[in-house]
Coordinates of C-alpha atoms in Angstrom, one line a residue:
Chain E
M1 CA 0.0 0.0 0.0
R2 CA 1.1 3.5 -0.6
T3 CA 2.3 5.4 2.4
D4 CA 1.9 9.0 1.2
A5 CA -1.7 9.2 2.4
P6 CA -2.9 12.7 1.7
S7 CA -5.0 14.6 4.2
V8 CA -7.1 16.1 1.5
P9 CA -9.5 13.8 -0.2
A10 CA -9.2 15.7 -3.5
E11 CA -5.6 14.4 -3.9
G12 CA -6.8 10.9 -3.5
V13 CA -9.0 11.4 -6.6
A14 CA -6.2 12.9 -8.6
Q15 CA -3.9 10.0 -7.9
A16 CA -6.4 7.4 -8.9
T17 CA -6.0 7.8 -12.6
P18 CA -2.2 7.7 -13.0
N19 CA -2.0 4.6 -10.9
R20 CA -4.2 2.7 -13.2
R21 CA -2.7 4.0 -16.4
K22 CA 0.9 3.5 -15.4
A23 CA 0.8 -0.3 -15.3
P24 CA 2.4 -1.6 -18.4
P25 CA 0.1 -3.9 -20.4
R26 CA 2.3 -7.0 -20.8
R27 CA 5.3 -8.7 -19.3
R28 CA 5.4 -7.0 -16.0
S29 CA 8.2 -7.6 -13.5
P30 CA 7.3 -10.0 -10.7
A31 CA 7.4 -7.2 -8.2
L32 CA 4.9 -5.1 -10.1
R33 CA 2.8 -8.2 -10.6
K34 CA 2.7 -8.6 -6.8
A35 CA 1.9 -5.0 -6.2
F36 CA -0.7 -4.8 -8.9
P37 CA -3.8 -5.6 -6.7
Y38 CA -2.6 -3.2 -4.1
L39 CA -2.3 -0.5 -6.7
L40 CA -5.9 -1.2 -7.7
V41 CA -7.3 -0.9 -4.2
A42 CA -5.0 1.9 -3.1
P43 CA -7.0 4.9 -4.5
A44 CA -10.2 3.8 -2.8
V45 CA -8.4 2.9 0.5
I46 CA -6.5 6.2 0.6
Y47 CA -9.7 8.1 -0.1
L48 CA -11.4 6.3 2.8
L49 CA -8.5 6.8 5.1
A50 CA -8.6 10.5 4.4
I51 CA -12.2 10.7 5.3
T52 CA -12.1 8.3 8.3
L53 CA -8.6 8.0 9.7
Y54 CA -7.7 11.7 9.4
P55 CA -11.0 12.9 11.1
G56 CA -10.5 10.2 13.7
I57 CA -7.0 11.5 14.6
F58 CA -8.3 15.1 14.4
A59 CA -11.2 14.3 16.8
I60 CA -8.8 12.6 19.3
Y61 CA -6.5 15.6 19.2
Q62 CA -9.3 18.1 19.5
S63 CA -10.9 16.2 22.3
L64 CA -8.0 17.0 24.5
F65 CA -8.7 20.8 24.3
V66 CA -11.3 23.2 25.4
V67 CA -12.1 24.9 22.2
R68 CA -13.6 28.4 22.2
F69 CA -13.7 29.6 18.7
V70 CA -10.0 30.0 17.8
N71 CA -8.7 29.5 21.4
W72 CA -7.6 25.9 22.1
T73 CA -6.8 25.4 25.7
W74 CA -5.2 22.1 26.7
T75 CA -7.3 20.1 29.1
G76 CA -6.0 16.6 28.8
L77 CA -8.7 14.1 29.5
G78 CA -10.9 16.8 31.0
N79 CA -13.5 16.6 28.3
Y80 CA -13.8 12.9 28.8
Q81 CA -14.1 13.3 32.6
A82 CA -16.8 15.8 32.1
I83 CA -18.7 13.7 29.5
L84 CA -18.7 10.6 31.5
Q85 CA -20.5 12.5 34.3
D86 CA -22.7 14.3 31.9
R87 CA -26.3 13.1 32.3
E88 CA -27.2 14.4 28.9
F89 CA -24.6 12.2 27.3
W90 CA -25.9 9.1 29.0
A91 CA -29.4 10.1 28.2
A92 CA -28.5 10.5 24.5
L93 CA -27.0 7.0 24.6
G94 CA -30.0 5.6 26.3
N95 CA -32.4 7.4 23.9
T96 CA -30.6 6.1 20.9
A97 CA -30.8 2.6 22.3
I98 CA -34.5 2.9 23.2
I99 CA -35.7 4.6 20.1
G100 CA -33.5 2.5 17.8
G101 CA -34.3 -0.8 19.6
I102 CA -38.0 -0.3 19.4
S103 CA -38.0 1.0 15.9
L104 CA -35.7 -1.8 14.6
T105 CA -37.8 -4.5 16.4
L106 CA -41.0 -3.2 14.9
Q107 CA -39.8 -2.8 11.4
T108 CA -38.2 -6.3 11.4
C109 CA -41.4 -7.9 12.6
I110 CA -43.6 -6.0 10.2
A111 CA -41.3 -6.6 7.3
L112 CA -41.1 -10.3 8.0
A113 CA -44.8 -10.6 8.2
L114 CA -45.4 -8.7 5.0
A115 CA -42.6 -10.5 3.1
Y116 CA -44.1 -13.8 4.1
F117 CA -47.5 -12.9 2.9
A118 CA -46.3 -11.2 -0.2
Y119 CA -43.5 -13.3 -1.7
R120 CA -45.7 -15.9 -3.4
D121 CA -48.4 -13.5 -4.3
P122 CA -49.1 -13.1 -8.0
F123 CA -49.0 -9.3 -7.5
I124 CA -45.7 -9.2 -5.8
R125 CA -44.2 -6.7 -8.2
G126 CA -47.0 -4.3 -7.5
W127 CA -46.7 -4.7 -3.7
R128 CA -43.0 -4.2 -3.9
I129 CA -43.3 -0.9 -5.8
L130 CA -46.1 0.3 -3.5
Y131 CA -44.2 -0.6 -0.3
L132 CA -41.0 0.9 -1.6
M133 CA -42.4 4.4 -2.0
P134 CA -41.9 5.7 1.6
M135 CA -38.2 4.8 1.3
L136 CA -37.8 6.9 -1.9
F137 CA -38.6 10.2 -0.3
M138 CA -35.8 12.2 1.1
P139 CA -35.6 11.6 4.9
S140 CA -35.8 15.3 5.5
A141 CA -39.1 15.4 3.6
V142 CA -40.5 12.5 5.5
A143 CA -39.5 14.1 8.7
F144 CA -41.6 17.2 7.7
L145 CA -44.4 15.0 6.6
W146 CA -44.7 13.5 10.1
K147 CA -44.0 16.7 11.8
L148 CA -47.0 18.2 10.0
A149 CA -49.1 15.1 10.6
F150 CA -48.4 14.8 14.3
N151 CA -47.7 18.3 15.5
D152 CA -48.4 21.3 13.2
G153 CA -51.3 19.9 11.2
R154 CA -52.9 17.8 14.0
V155 CA -54.0 15.2 11.5
I156 CA -53.1 12.2 13.7
S157 CA -54.9 13.7 16.7
D158 CA -57.9 14.4 14.5
M159 CA -58.0 10.8 13.3
L160 CA -57.6 9.4 16.8
I161 CA -60.5 11.7 18.0
G162 CA -62.5 10.4 15.0
L163 CA -61.8 6.8 16.1
G164 CA -62.9 7.7 19.6
L165 CA -59.4 6.8 21.0
V166 CA -58.7 10.2 22.5
E167 CA -60.8 13.1 23.4
A168 CA -58.7 16.1 22.6
N169 CA -55.7 17.1 20.6
V170 CA -52.6 15.2 21.7
D171 CA -49.5 17.2 22.6
W172 CA -47.0 14.9 21.0
L173 CA -44.0 16.8 22.2
G174 CA -45.4 17.2 25.7
N175 CA -44.7 13.6 26.8
V176 CA -41.5 11.7 26.7
W177 CA -42.9 8.5 25.2
L178 CA -45.2 10.2 22.8
A179 CA -42.3 12.3 21.4
R180 CA -40.3 9.1 21.0
L181 CA -43.3 7.5 19.4
T182 CA -43.4 10.1 16.7
L183 CA -39.8 9.4 15.8
I184 CA -40.4 5.7 15.8
V185 CA -43.4 6.0 13.6
A186 CA -41.5 8.1 11.1
D187 CA -38.6 5.6 11.0
V188 CA -40.8 2.5 10.8
W189 CA -42.9 4.1 8.0
Q190 CA -39.9 5.0 5.9
W191 CA -37.6 2.1 6.4
T192 CA -39.7 -1.0 6.8
P193 CA -39.5 -1.3 3.0
F194 CA -35.8 -1.7 3.2
L195 CA -36.1 -4.9 5.2
F196 CA -39.2 -6.0 3.3
I197 CA -37.4 -5.9 -0.1
I198 CA -34.5 -7.9 1.3
F199 CA -36.7 -10.5 3.1
V200 CA -38.8 -11.0 0.0
A201 CA -35.7 -11.7 -2.1
A202 CA -34.5 -14.1 0.5
L203 CA -37.8 -16.0 0.6
Q204 CA -38.0 -16.1 -3.1
G205 CA -34.5 -17.4 -3.3
Q206 CA -35.0 -20.3 -0.9
D207 CA -35.8 -23.9 -1.8
Q208 CA -39.6 -24.0 -2.3
E209 CA -39.7 -27.8 -2.1
I210 CA -38.9 -28.2 1.6
E211 CA -41.8 -25.8 2.3
E212 CA -44.1 -27.6 -0.1
A213 CA -43.3 -30.9 1.5
A214 CA -44.1 -29.6 5.0
R215 CA -47.4 -28.2 3.7
L216 CA -48.3 -31.6 2.2
D217 CA -47.5 -33.1 5.6
G218 CA -50.2 -30.9 7.0
A219 CA -48.0 -28.3 8.8
S220 CA -49.8 -25.0 9.4
W221 CA -48.4 -21.8 7.9
P222 CA -47.2 -20.4 11.2
S223 CA -45.3 -23.5 11.9
I224 CA -43.8 -23.6 8.4
F225 CA -42.8 -20.0 8.8
W226 CA -41.4 -20.5 12.3
N227 CA -39.6 -23.8 11.7
I228 CA -38.6 -23.7 8.1
S229 CA -38.6 -20.3 6.5
L230 CA -37.2 -18.3 9.4
P231 CA -34.2 -20.6 10.1
M232 CA -33.3 -20.6 6.4
M233 CA -33.5 -16.8 6.2
R234 CA -31.4 -16.3 9.3
P235 CA -28.1 -15.2 7.6
V236 CA -30.1 -12.7 5.4
I237 CA -32.0 -11.4 8.4
V238 CA -28.8 -10.9 10.3
V239 CA -27.2 -8.9 7.5
A240 CA -30.3 -6.8 6.8
V241 CA -31.0 -6.0 10.4
T242 CA -27.3 -5.2 11.1
L243 CA -27.3 -2.6 8.2
R244 CA -30.6 -1.1 9.3
G245 CA -29.4 -1.1 12.9
I246 CA -26.3 0.9 11.9
D247 CA -28.4 3.5 10.2
I248 CA -30.9 3.7 13.1
T249 CA -28.2 4.4 15.7
T250 CA -27.0 7.3 13.6
M251 CA -30.5 8.8 13.5
F252 CA -30.2 12.6 13.1
T253 CA -32.5 14.1 10.4
N254 CA -35.8 13.1 12.1
V255 CA -34.6 14.5 15.5
F256 CA -33.4 17.7 13.9
V257 CA -36.6 18.3 12.1
M258 CA -39.3 16.8 14.3
T259 CA -38.3 17.2 18.0
Q260 CA -34.9 18.9 18.3
G261 CA -34.5 16.6 21.3
S262 CA -37.5 17.8 23.2
P263 CA -39.2 17.3 25.6
G264 CA -36.3 17.8 28.0
G265 CA -33.8 15.9 25.9
A266 CA -35.9 12.7 25.8
T267 CA -35.5 12.3 22.1
E268 CA -31.9 13.5 21.8
T269 CA -29.9 10.8 20.0
M270 CA -26.1 10.5 20.1
S271 CA -25.8 12.1 16.7
Y272 CA -27.9 15.0 17.7
F273 CA -26.0 15.3 21.0
I274 CA -22.7 15.7 19.1
Y275 CA -24.3 18.1 16.7
R276 CA -25.7 20.2 19.5
Q277 CA -22.5 20.3 21.5
G278 CA -20.5 21.2 18.4
F279 CA -22.6 23.4 16.2
R280 CA -25.1 24.9 18.6
M281 CA -23.0 25.4 21.7
F282 CA -19.6 25.6 19.9
N283 CA -18.1 23.2 22.4
F284 CA -16.0 21.5 19.7
G285 CA -13.6 19.8 22.1
Y286 CA -16.4 18.4 24.0
A287 CA -18.2 17.3 20.8
S288 CA -15.0 15.7 19.6
A289 CA -14.7 13.7 22.9
A290 CA -18.2 12.4 22.4
S291 CA -17.3 11.6 18.8
V292 CA -14.3 9.6 19.9
L293 CA -16.4 7.7 22.4
M294 CA -19.0 6.9 19.8
L295 CA -16.2 5.9 17.4
I296 CA -14.9 3.4 19.9
M297 CA -18.3 1.9 20.3
T298 CA -18.6 1.7 16.5
I299 CA -15.3 -0.1 16.2
I300 CA -16.3 -2.6 18.8
I301 CA -19.6 -3.3 17.1
A302 CA -18.0 -3.4 13.7
Q303 CA -15.4 -5.9 14.8
T304 CA -17.9 -8.2 16.5
V305 CA -21.4 -8.0 15.1
V306 CA -20.9 -6.8 11.6
K307 CA -17.9 -8.9 10.7
R308 CA -19.7 -12.0 11.7
A309 CA -22.9 -10.9 9.9
F310 CA -21.2 -10.4 6.7
H311 CA -19.2 -13.6 6.9
S312 CA -22.3 -15.6 7.5
G313 CA -24.2 -13.8 4.7
K314 CA -21.4 -14.1 2.2
K315 CA -22.4 -17.4 0.7
Chain O
M1 CA -52.7 -16.9 15.7
A2 CA -51.7 -20.6 15.6
K3 CA -54.8 -22.1 14.2
P4 CA -54.2 -25.7 13.2
R5 CA -55.0 -26.0 9.5
K6 CA -56.2 -23.5 7.1
T7 CA -58.0 -23.8 3.8
R8 CA -56.5 -21.9 1.0
G9 CA -59.3 -19.4 1.0
E10 CA -58.9 -18.4 4.6
S11 CA -55.3 -17.6 4.3
L12 CA -55.9 -15.6 1.2
V13 CA -58.3 -13.3 3.1
L14 CA -55.7 -12.9 5.8
R15 CA -53.0 -12.3 3.3
Y16 CA -54.8 -9.6 1.5
A17 CA -56.0 -8.0 4.7
V18 CA -52.4 -7.7 5.9
L19 CA -50.9 -6.6 2.6
G20 CA -53.8 -4.2 1.9
T21 CA -53.5 -2.6 5.3
W22 CA -49.8 -1.9 4.9
A23 CA -50.5 -0.6 1.4
L24 CA -52.8 2.0 2.9
I25 CA -50.4 2.9 5.6
C26 CA -47.8 3.5 2.8
L27 CA -50.0 5.3 0.4
L28 CA -52.3 7.5 2.5
P29 CA -49.6 9.7 4.0
I30 CA -48.1 10.1 0.6
L31 CA -51.4 11.1 -1.0
W32 CA -52.1 13.4 1.8
F33 CA -48.7 15.0 1.5
L34 CA -49.3 15.4 -2.2
S35 CA -52.5 17.2 -1.4
I36 CA -50.4 19.5 0.9
G37 CA -48.2 20.4 -2.1
F38 CA -51.2 21.5 -4.2
R39 CA -53.2 23.5 -1.7
P40 CA -53.1 27.1 -0.7
R41 CA -51.1 28.0 2.4
T42 CA -54.1 29.0 4.3
E43 CA -55.4 25.4 4.2
V44 CA -52.2 23.7 5.5
I45 CA -52.3 24.6 9.2
T46 CA -55.9 25.1 10.3
P47 CA -57.7 24.5 13.6
E48 CA -59.4 21.5 12.0
P49 CA -57.4 19.5 9.4
I50 CA -58.7 19.9 5.9
Y51 CA -58.7 16.6 4.0
F52 CA -60.2 17.8 0.7
P53 CA -58.5 21.2 0.0
T54 CA -59.0 23.5 -2.9
F55 CA -56.5 22.9 -5.7
S56 CA -53.8 25.6 -5.9
L57 CA -50.4 26.1 -7.4
D58 CA -49.5 28.5 -4.6
A59 CA -46.5 26.4 -3.5
W60 CA -45.1 26.3 -7.0
H61 CA -45.4 30.1 -7.5
L62 CA -43.8 30.6 -4.2
L63 CA -40.9 28.3 -4.9
V64 CA -40.2 30.0 -8.2
S65 CA -40.5 33.5 -7.0
D66 CA -39.0 33.3 -3.5
W67 CA -36.5 30.5 -3.7
P68 CA -33.8 29.6 -6.2
I69 CA -35.2 26.2 -6.6
A70 CA -33.4 25.7 -9.9
Q71 CA -30.1 26.4 -8.2
Y72 CA -30.9 23.8 -5.4
L73 CA -31.8 21.3 -8.1
R74 CA -28.6 22.1 -10.0
N75 CA -26.5 21.7 -6.8
S76 CA -28.1 18.4 -6.0
I77 CA -27.5 17.1 -9.5
I78 CA -23.8 18.3 -9.7
A79 CA -22.9 17.0 -6.3
V80 CA -24.7 13.7 -6.6
A81 CA -23.6 12.9 -10.2
G82 CA -20.0 13.9 -9.5
S83 CA -19.9 11.8 -6.4
V84 CA -21.2 8.8 -8.2
V85 CA -18.5 9.2 -10.9
I86 CA -15.8 9.5 -8.3
D87 CA -17.1 6.4 -6.6
L88 CA -17.1 4.4 -9.8
I89 CA -13.6 5.4 -10.7
L90 CA -12.3 4.4 -7.3
A91 CA -14.5 1.4 -6.7
I92 CA -14.2 -0.5 -9.9
P93 CA -10.5 -1.2 -9.7
A94 CA -10.8 -1.8 -6.0
A95 CA -13.6 -4.3 -6.5
Y96 CA -11.6 -5.9 -9.3
A97 CA -8.7 -6.5 -7.0
L98 CA -10.8 -7.7 -4.1
S99 CA -12.8 -10.2 -6.3
R100 CA -10.2 -11.5 -8.8
Y101 CA -6.8 -11.4 -7.1
E102 CA -5.3 -13.3 -4.2
F103 CA -3.1 -11.1 -2.1
K104 CA -2.1 -10.7 1.5
G105 CA -4.5 -8.6 3.6
R106 CA -7.3 -8.9 1.0
E107 CA -9.9 -9.8 3.6
D108 CA -8.8 -7.0 6.0
I109 CA -8.7 -4.4 3.3
G110 CA -12.2 -5.5 2.1
F111 CA -13.5 -5.3 5.7
Y112 CA -11.9 -1.9 6.3
I113 CA -13.7 -0.6 3.2
L114 CA -17.0 -2.1 4.5
S115 CA -16.5 -0.8 8.0
T116 CA -16.4 2.8 6.8
R117 CA -20.1 2.4 6.0
M118 CA -20.7 2.1 9.8
M119 CA -19.1 5.3 10.7
A120 CA -21.9 7.6 12.0
P121 CA -21.8 10.9 10.1
A122 CA -21.9 12.7 13.4
I123 CA -18.6 11.1 14.5
V124 CA -16.6 12.7 11.7
A125 CA -18.9 15.8 11.4
V126 CA -16.7 18.1 13.5
P127 CA -13.3 17.2 11.9
I128 CA -14.8 17.3 8.4
F129 CA -16.2 20.7 9.1
F130 CA -12.8 21.9 10.2
L131 CA -11.1 20.2 7.3
F132 CA -13.2 21.9 4.7
K133 CA -13.0 25.2 6.6
T134 CA -9.2 25.0 6.4
V135 CA -9.1 24.3 2.7
G136 CA -11.8 26.9 2.0
L137 CA -14.4 24.5 0.7
L138 CA -17.2 25.4 3.1
D139 CA -20.5 26.2 1.3
S140 CA -19.3 24.6 -1.8
V141 CA -20.8 21.9 -4.1
W142 CA -17.4 20.4 -4.5
A143 CA -17.1 19.6 -0.8
L144 CA -20.5 18.0 -0.9
M145 CA -19.4 15.9 -3.9
L146 CA -16.3 14.7 -2.1
I147 CA -18.3 13.9 1.0
Y148 CA -21.1 12.0 -0.8
A149 CA -18.4 10.0 -2.6
A150 CA -16.8 9.0 0.7
I151 CA -20.1 8.0 2.2
N152 CA -21.0 5.7 -0.6
L153 CA -17.6 4.3 -1.6
S154 CA -17.9 1.3 0.7
L155 CA -21.3 0.5 -0.6
V156 CA -20.4 0.9 -4.3
T157 CA -17.2 -1.2 -3.9
W158 CA -19.0 -4.0 -2.1
I159 CA -21.9 -4.2 -4.5
I160 CA -19.6 -4.3 -7.6
R161 CA -17.3 -6.8 -5.9
S162 CA -20.3 -9.1 -5.3
Y163 CA -21.2 -9.0 -9.0
M164 CA -17.6 -9.5 -10.1
L165 CA -17.4 -12.6 -8.0
D166 CA -20.2 -14.1 -10.0
I167 CA -18.3 -13.8 -13.3
P168 CA -16.9 -17.2 -14.3
K169 CA -13.2 -17.4 -14.2
E170 CA -13.1 -19.1 -17.6
L171 CA -14.2 -16.0 -19.4
E172 CA -11.1 -14.2 -18.1
D173 CA -8.7 -17.1 -18.7
A174 CA -9.7 -17.3 -22.3
A175 CA -8.8 -13.7 -22.8
R176 CA -5.6 -14.1 -20.8
T177 CA -4.3 -16.9 -23.0
D178 CA -5.0 -14.6 -26.0
G179 CA -2.5 -12.2 -24.4
A180 CA -4.8 -9.5 -23.1
S181 CA -3.5 -7.5 -20.2
D182 CA -5.2 -7.3 -16.8
L183 CA -6.5 -3.8 -17.4
R184 CA -7.9 -4.8 -20.8
I185 CA -9.6 -7.7 -19.3
L186 CA -11.1 -5.4 -16.7
W187 CA -12.3 -3.0 -19.3
E188 CA -13.4 -5.3 -22.0
I189 CA -14.7 -8.3 -20.1
I190 CA -15.3 -7.7 -16.5
I191 CA -16.9 -4.3 -16.6
P192 CA -19.4 -5.3 -19.4
A193 CA -20.2 -8.5 -17.6
C194 CA -21.0 -6.8 -14.3
L195 CA -22.7 -3.8 -15.8
P196 CA -26.0 -4.5 -13.9
G197 CA -24.0 -4.4 -10.7
I198 CA -22.4 -1.2 -11.6
I199 CA -25.7 0.5 -12.5
T200 CA -27.3 -0.8 -9.3
A201 CA -24.4 0.5 -7.2
A202 CA -24.6 3.9 -9.0
V203 CA -28.4 4.2 -8.5
I204 CA -28.2 3.3 -4.8
A205 CA -25.3 5.6 -4.2
A206 CA -27.2 8.4 -6.0
I207 CA -30.2 7.9 -3.8
F208 CA -28.2 8.0 -0.6
A209 CA -26.4 11.1 -1.8
I210 CA -29.6 12.8 -2.6
N211 CA -30.9 12.0 0.9
E212 CA -27.7 13.1 2.7
F213 CA -28.6 15.6 5.4
L214 CA -26.1 16.1 8.2
F215 CA -23.0 17.0 6.3
T216 CA -24.9 19.1 3.8
L217 CA -26.4 21.0 6.7
L218 CA -23.0 21.7 8.1
I219 CA -21.2 22.5 4.9
A220 CA -23.8 24.4 3.0
S221 CA -24.9 27.7 4.3
T222 CA -26.3 29.6 1.3
A223 CA -27.9 28.8 -2.0
N224 CA -24.4 28.2 -3.3
A225 CA -24.4 24.7 -2.0
Y226 CA -27.9 24.0 -0.7
T227 CA -29.2 20.8 -2.0
M228 CA -32.9 19.8 -2.2
S229 CA -32.6 17.7 1.0
V230 CA -31.3 20.6 3.1
A231 CA -33.1 23.4 1.3
L232 CA -36.3 21.9 2.5
A233 CA -35.5 22.6 6.1
N234 CA -35.1 26.3 5.2
F235 CA -38.5 26.8 3.7
T236 CA -39.7 28.9 6.5
G237 CA -41.4 32.3 6.2
G238 CA -40.2 34.0 9.3
S239 CA -43.2 34.5 11.5
D240 CA -45.3 32.5 9.2
G241 CA -43.5 29.3 10.2
I242 CA -42.7 26.4 8.1
I243 CA -44.0 26.5 4.5
Y244 CA -45.2 23.0 4.3
N245 CA -46.8 23.1 0.9
A246 CA -43.5 24.1 -0.7
I247 CA -41.7 21.4 1.2
A248 CA -44.2 18.8 0.0
L249 CA -43.9 19.9 -3.6
V250 CA -40.1 19.8 -3.5
S251 CA -40.3 16.3 -2.0
F252 CA -42.3 15.1 -4.9
I253 CA -40.0 16.8 -7.4
A254 CA -37.1 14.7 -6.0
F255 CA -39.3 11.6 -5.5
V256 CA -40.3 11.1 -9.2
P257 CA -36.8 10.6 -10.7
I258 CA -35.8 8.4 -7.8
L259 CA -38.9 6.2 -8.3
I260 CA -38.1 5.8 -12.0
L261 CA -34.4 4.9 -11.3
V262 CA -35.5 2.4 -8.7
I263 CA -38.0 0.7 -11.0
L264 CA -35.2 0.3 -13.5
I265 CA -33.0 -1.6 -11.1
Q266 CA -35.9 -3.3 -9.3
K267 CA -34.5 -6.8 -9.7
H268 CA -31.2 -5.9 -8.2
L269 CA -32.4 -3.8 -5.4
S270 CA -32.2 -6.3 -2.6
R271 CA -28.7 -7.3 -3.6
G272 CA -27.7 -3.7 -3.8
L273 CA -29.2 -2.7 -0.4
T274 CA -27.3 -5.5 1.3
M275 CA -24.1 -4.5 -0.4
G276 CA -24.1 -7.8 -2.3
A277 CA -24.7 -10.1 0.7
V278 CA -28.1 -11.2 -0.5
K279 CA -28.6 -12.4 -4.0
G280 CA -32.2 -11.9 -5.0

């Protein structure tokens, strides 16, 4: 691998082309032959290092300072000490887990059920396009859609009143769990299709004969689903849920548009916490320390869960 | 739910009840939002929600007169298209190496590329902001292009790699005995053979780039770099609050081309979304 990793991504791009062109077409020396695959991956790797490793190092460095605009004051591990005692930080971590966990569970169950009912249906193509639609809107637009439906336009309240479930307008931002619920609804609505599409493909790809045999033996559909389809889909479910889980834990847009963390920080996710510390309160050192902690968690999860998920899903 | 045996008819009723319900859940909010885009502002936020508004092009006139909507659209297109091109230039050789060569550290390099997909944007947000500030690229479409490319590079590489793995080795060997160089094989055999994978990767990368919000929010501060996704959040009329009908209209302007692209790659979508892990 090349060692002159540039700190500016633009250079990575510029280097990409010469690398590829330089390789002589025939009769390469053994050394070049050996280096060839590395030269092919180098531009991509350098680009990614510039955008991950460099910011990582920068964040670690900055996290050791109290940053007030242009004044950087050395504080050592002071930011970390403060953050580990910061109730808002732990609350953000908890909120991310709660909102993400509930949301992910719901969309996985809904997507599984829908996929199981849909995959043999003659109109599967139609269902797929229909169910896909929420996913194809920009997340910021979807956040506004639900902000209007829940809060500003009072449509959901109106419908609940119509159904006789509540008596007056619901103040969705006035209650911790209701505010979280609005974020969960928005996420489930938009991203259940992601899992649905993948699960349908997995079900369609599996061996139909085993299922057919079970059906002829008189097994009921729930038992076929539970004992045959689900175990066969396991590797796919693991990969899909892992990918979705990663995205959910980085949830930002919906929080930014819909709740801004209210009420009382109950819907503040990790991403929003970092954003608020950095770009609202200009506590960049503090935000960087939070970033580093989140990065460590990401690396641990990547090395354990994701590596395994993609190894099992590879075949 | 565990009734013992079902006749075919019964389970069909259940099937369509379930599928139909979710179809309504998907569609009704979209249709309602569409109606928001085509109603006058006075009928958006009202004491009692209005379900059957009067038709109006208010939002459209407002967009054209008060906001540089064409500029937002142009920014989105330049940043997104540019990022996809960068991704393909970087990802195709990388995927080729990862799928067709044996070399030390291949698995680790592949996994490193994959793992960048897991980096929360917020983690690198502060450093990236400072980086672009230092090089003077804040509020620039070029910065967005570079960021979008970085976000999607892992995804594009892995999708293309997965399709390249499927190409039979014999195809390559035949060309090699004819004396073709590795790069010519890549260009003339591998790329055409995995074109569906490349297109799928490009479409999915484009969608994620169009959707990107956090980095764009931090980097863009004027119409110079606002994309559709972030411009939405600025459709506010001061004391009048959020201008929902304009937001709705812009959502649909972005939605239609995305829908068309996705229908084109429909068959490959599940494979693309799982970065090649699921072949559908």
